[in-house]
Amino acid sequence: MSVIYILLSISIIVAVVFFIAFIIAVRQGQYDDNYTPSVRMLFDDELVKEQPKPPVKIKKTN
């Protein structure tokens, strides 16, 4: 039973260490994307596909 307490405490410590590393990386701007917004406008036409227009119905009058 004491092994469960040891493993639980070790896993909590590891989780806290990874969380602190994540917070530090976010504050330093590790996940900021400066390249994609400047290039996105160049590929805007390729991403948007035009939908086909529905056929026009012609009404016949007698």
Short mmCIF file of N, CA and C in Angstrom, two decimals:
data_model
loop_
_atom_site.label_atom_id
_atom_site.label_comp_id
_atom_site.label_asym_id
_atom_site.label_seq_id
_atom_site.Cartn_x
_atom_site.Cartn_y
_atom_site.Cartn_z
N MET A 1 0.83 -1.20 0.00
CA MET A 1 0.00 0.00 0.00
C MET A 1 0.86 1.25 0.00
N SER A 2 2.03 1.17 0.62
CA SER A 2 2.90 2.35 0.68
C SER A 2 3.47 2.68 -0.71
N VAL A 3 3.56 1.66 -1.59
CA VAL A 3 4.07 1.89 -2.94
C VAL A 3 3.12 2.79 -3.72
N ILE A 4 1.82 2.64 -3.48
CA ILE A 4 0.83 3.48 -4.16
C ILE A 4 1.03 4.94 -3.77
N TYR A 5 1.27 5.19 -2.49
CA TYR A 5 1.50 6.57 -2.04
C TYR A 5 2.77 7.16 -2.67
N ILE A 6 3.80 6.35 -2.78
CA ILE A 6 5.05 6.82 -3.38
C ILE A 6 4.84 7.14 -4.86
N LEU A 7 4.19 6.21 -5.58
CA LEU A 7 3.94 6.44 -7.01
C LEU A 7 3.02 7.62 -7.24
N LEU A 8 2.03 7.79 -6.41
CA LEU A 8 1.11 8.92 -6.54
C LEU A 8 1.83 10.24 -6.30
N SER A 9 2.68 10.29 -5.30
CA SER A 9 3.40 11.53 -5.02
C SER A 9 4.41 11.84 -6.14
N ILE A 10 5.07 10.82 -6.67
CA ILE A 10 6.01 11.04 -7.77
C ILE A 10 5.28 11.53 -9.02
N SER A 11 4.11 10.95 -9.30
CA SER A 11 3.37 11.37 -10.49
C SER A 11 2.86 12.80 -10.35
N ILE A 12 2.47 13.20 -9.16
CA ILE A 12 2.03 14.58 -8.94
C ILE A 12 3.20 15.53 -9.11
N ILE A 13 4.35 15.16 -8.60
CA ILE A 13 5.54 16.02 -8.75
C ILE A 13 5.92 16.17 -10.22
N VAL A 14 5.88 15.07 -10.98
CA VAL A 14 6.20 15.14 -12.41
C VAL A 14 5.19 16.01 -13.15
N ALA A 15 3.92 15.88 -12.81
CA ALA A 15 2.88 16.69 -13.45
C ALA A 15 3.08 18.17 -13.16
N VAL A 16 3.44 18.50 -11.93
CA VAL A 16 3.68 19.91 -11.57
C VAL A 16 4.89 20.45 -12.32
N VAL A 17 5.94 19.64 -12.47
CA VAL A 17 7.14 20.07 -13.20
C VAL A 17 6.79 20.36 -14.67
N PHE A 18 6.03 19.46 -15.31
CA PHE A 18 5.64 19.69 -16.70
C PHE A 18 4.73 20.91 -16.83
N PHE A 19 3.84 21.12 -15.88
CA PHE A 19 2.98 22.30 -15.93
C PHE A 19 3.79 23.58 -15.79
N ILE A 20 4.76 23.60 -14.91
CA ILE A 20 5.61 24.79 -14.75
C ILE A 20 6.43 25.03 -16.02
N ALA A 21 6.93 23.95 -16.64
CA ALA A 21 7.68 24.10 -17.89
C ALA A 21 6.77 24.65 -19.00
N PHE A 22 5.52 24.22 -19.04
CA PHE A 22 4.57 24.73 -20.03
C PHE A 22 4.30 26.21 -19.81
N ILE A 23 4.09 26.61 -18.57
CA ILE A 23 3.82 28.03 -18.27
C ILE A 23 5.02 28.89 -18.65
N ILE A 24 6.22 28.42 -18.38
CA ILE A 24 7.43 29.18 -18.74
C ILE A 24 7.54 29.30 -20.25
N ALA A 25 7.25 28.24 -20.98
CA ALA A 25 7.33 28.28 -22.44
C ALA A 25 6.31 29.23 -23.02
N VAL A 26 5.11 29.28 -22.46
CA VAL A 26 4.08 30.19 -22.96
C VAL A 26 4.47 31.64 -22.69
N ARG A 27 5.02 31.90 -21.54
CA ARG A 27 5.42 33.28 -21.21
C ARG A 27 6.58 33.77 -22.07
N GLN A 28 7.44 32.86 -22.49
CA GLN A 28 8.58 33.25 -23.33
C GLN A 28 8.20 33.35 -24.80
N GLY A 29 6.95 33.02 -25.14
CA GLY A 29 6.51 33.15 -26.52
C GLY A 29 6.85 31.97 -27.40
N GLN A 30 7.03 30.82 -26.81
CA GLN A 30 7.40 29.64 -27.57
C GLN A 30 6.31 29.24 -28.57
N TYR A 31 5.05 29.49 -28.23
CA TYR A 31 3.95 29.06 -29.07
C TYR A 31 3.38 30.20 -29.93
N ASP A 32 4.03 31.34 -29.98
CA ASP A 32 3.58 32.43 -30.84
C ASP A 32 3.91 32.11 -32.28
N ASP A 33 2.96 32.36 -33.16
CA ASP A 33 3.15 32.07 -34.58
C ASP A 33 3.17 33.39 -35.33
N ASN A 34 4.35 33.82 -35.72
CA ASN A 34 4.49 35.09 -36.44
C ASN A 34 4.56 34.89 -37.95
N TYR A 35 4.77 33.68 -38.41
CA TYR A 35 4.97 33.44 -39.83
C TYR A 35 3.66 33.21 -40.59
N THR A 36 2.77 32.43 -40.03
CA THR A 36 1.56 32.03 -40.74
C THR A 36 0.65 33.21 -41.11
N PRO A 37 0.38 34.18 -40.23
CA PRO A 37 -0.52 35.27 -40.64
C PRO A 37 0.00 36.07 -41.84
N SER A 38 1.30 36.20 -41.98
CA SER A 38 1.82 36.98 -43.10
C SER A 38 1.73 36.22 -44.42
N VAL A 39 1.68 34.91 -44.37
CA VAL A 39 1.63 34.09 -45.58
C VAL A 39 0.20 33.68 -45.91
N ARG A 40 -0.70 33.75 -44.96
CA ARG A 40 -2.06 33.28 -45.15
C ARG A 40 -2.76 34.01 -46.29
N MET A 41 -2.50 35.29 -46.46
CA MET A 41 -3.18 36.05 -47.51
C MET A 41 -2.74 35.60 -48.90
N LEU A 42 -1.58 34.98 -49.02
CA LEU A 42 -1.12 34.52 -50.33
C LEU A 42 -1.87 33.28 -50.79
N PHE A 43 -2.33 32.48 -49.86
CA PHE A 43 -3.00 31.24 -50.19
C PHE A 43 -4.50 31.30 -49.95
N ASP A 44 -5.04 32.48 -49.81
CA ASP A 44 -6.45 32.65 -49.49
C ASP A 44 -7.35 32.11 -50.60
N ASP A 45 -6.98 32.33 -51.86
CA ASP A 45 -7.83 31.90 -52.97
C ASP A 45 -7.86 30.38 -53.11
N GLU A 46 -6.79 29.72 -52.76
CA GLU A 46 -6.74 28.27 -52.90
C GLU A 46 -7.57 27.56 -51.83
N LEU A 47 -7.71 28.18 -50.68
CA LEU A 47 -8.44 27.54 -49.61
C LEU A 47 -9.95 27.64 -49.78
N VAL A 48 -10.40 28.74 -50.40
CA VAL A 48 -11.83 28.95 -50.57
C VAL A 48 -12.24 28.41 -51.92
N LYS A 49 -13.10 27.42 -51.91
CA LYS A 49 -13.58 26.85 -53.16
C LYS A 49 -14.99 27.38 -53.43
N GLU A 50 -15.23 27.75 -54.67
CA GLU A 50 -16.55 28.25 -55.02
C GLU A 50 -17.52 27.09 -55.10
N GLN A 51 -18.70 27.31 -54.57
CA GLN A 51 -19.72 26.29 -54.65
C GLN A 51 -20.43 26.43 -56.00
N PRO A 52 -20.79 25.31 -56.62
CA PRO A 52 -21.47 25.42 -57.91
C PRO A 52 -22.83 26.10 -57.76
N LYS A 53 -23.17 26.90 -58.74
CA LYS A 53 -24.44 27.60 -58.69
C LYS A 53 -25.55 26.64 -59.07
N PRO A 54 -26.69 26.76 -58.40
CA PRO A 54 -27.81 25.88 -58.75
C PRO A 54 -28.35 26.23 -60.12
N PRO A 55 -28.88 25.25 -60.85
CA PRO A 55 -29.40 25.54 -62.18
C PRO A 55 -30.62 26.45 -62.11
N VAL A 56 -30.74 27.29 -63.11
CA VAL A 56 -31.85 28.24 -63.17
C VAL A 56 -33.06 27.53 -63.76
N LYS A 57 -34.17 27.62 -63.09
CA LYS A 57 -35.40 27.01 -63.59
C LYS A 57 -36.12 28.00 -64.49
N ILE A 58 -36.48 27.55 -65.67
CA ILE A 58 -37.18 28.39 -66.62
C ILE A 58 -38.66 28.02 -66.59
N LYS A 59 -39.49 29.02 -66.35
CA LYS A 59 -40.92 28.77 -66.28
C LYS A 59 -41.50 28.93 -67.69
N LYS A 60 -42.26 27.94 -68.10
CA LYS A 60 -42.93 28.01 -69.40
C LYS A 60 -44.34 28.54 -69.18
N THR A 61 -44.68 29.52 -69.95
CA THR A 61 -46.04 30.06 -69.86
C THR A 61 -46.82 29.66 -71.11
N ASN A 62 -48.06 29.34 -70.95
CA ASN A 62 -48.90 28.92 -72.09
C ASN A 62 -49.65 30.07 -72.67
#
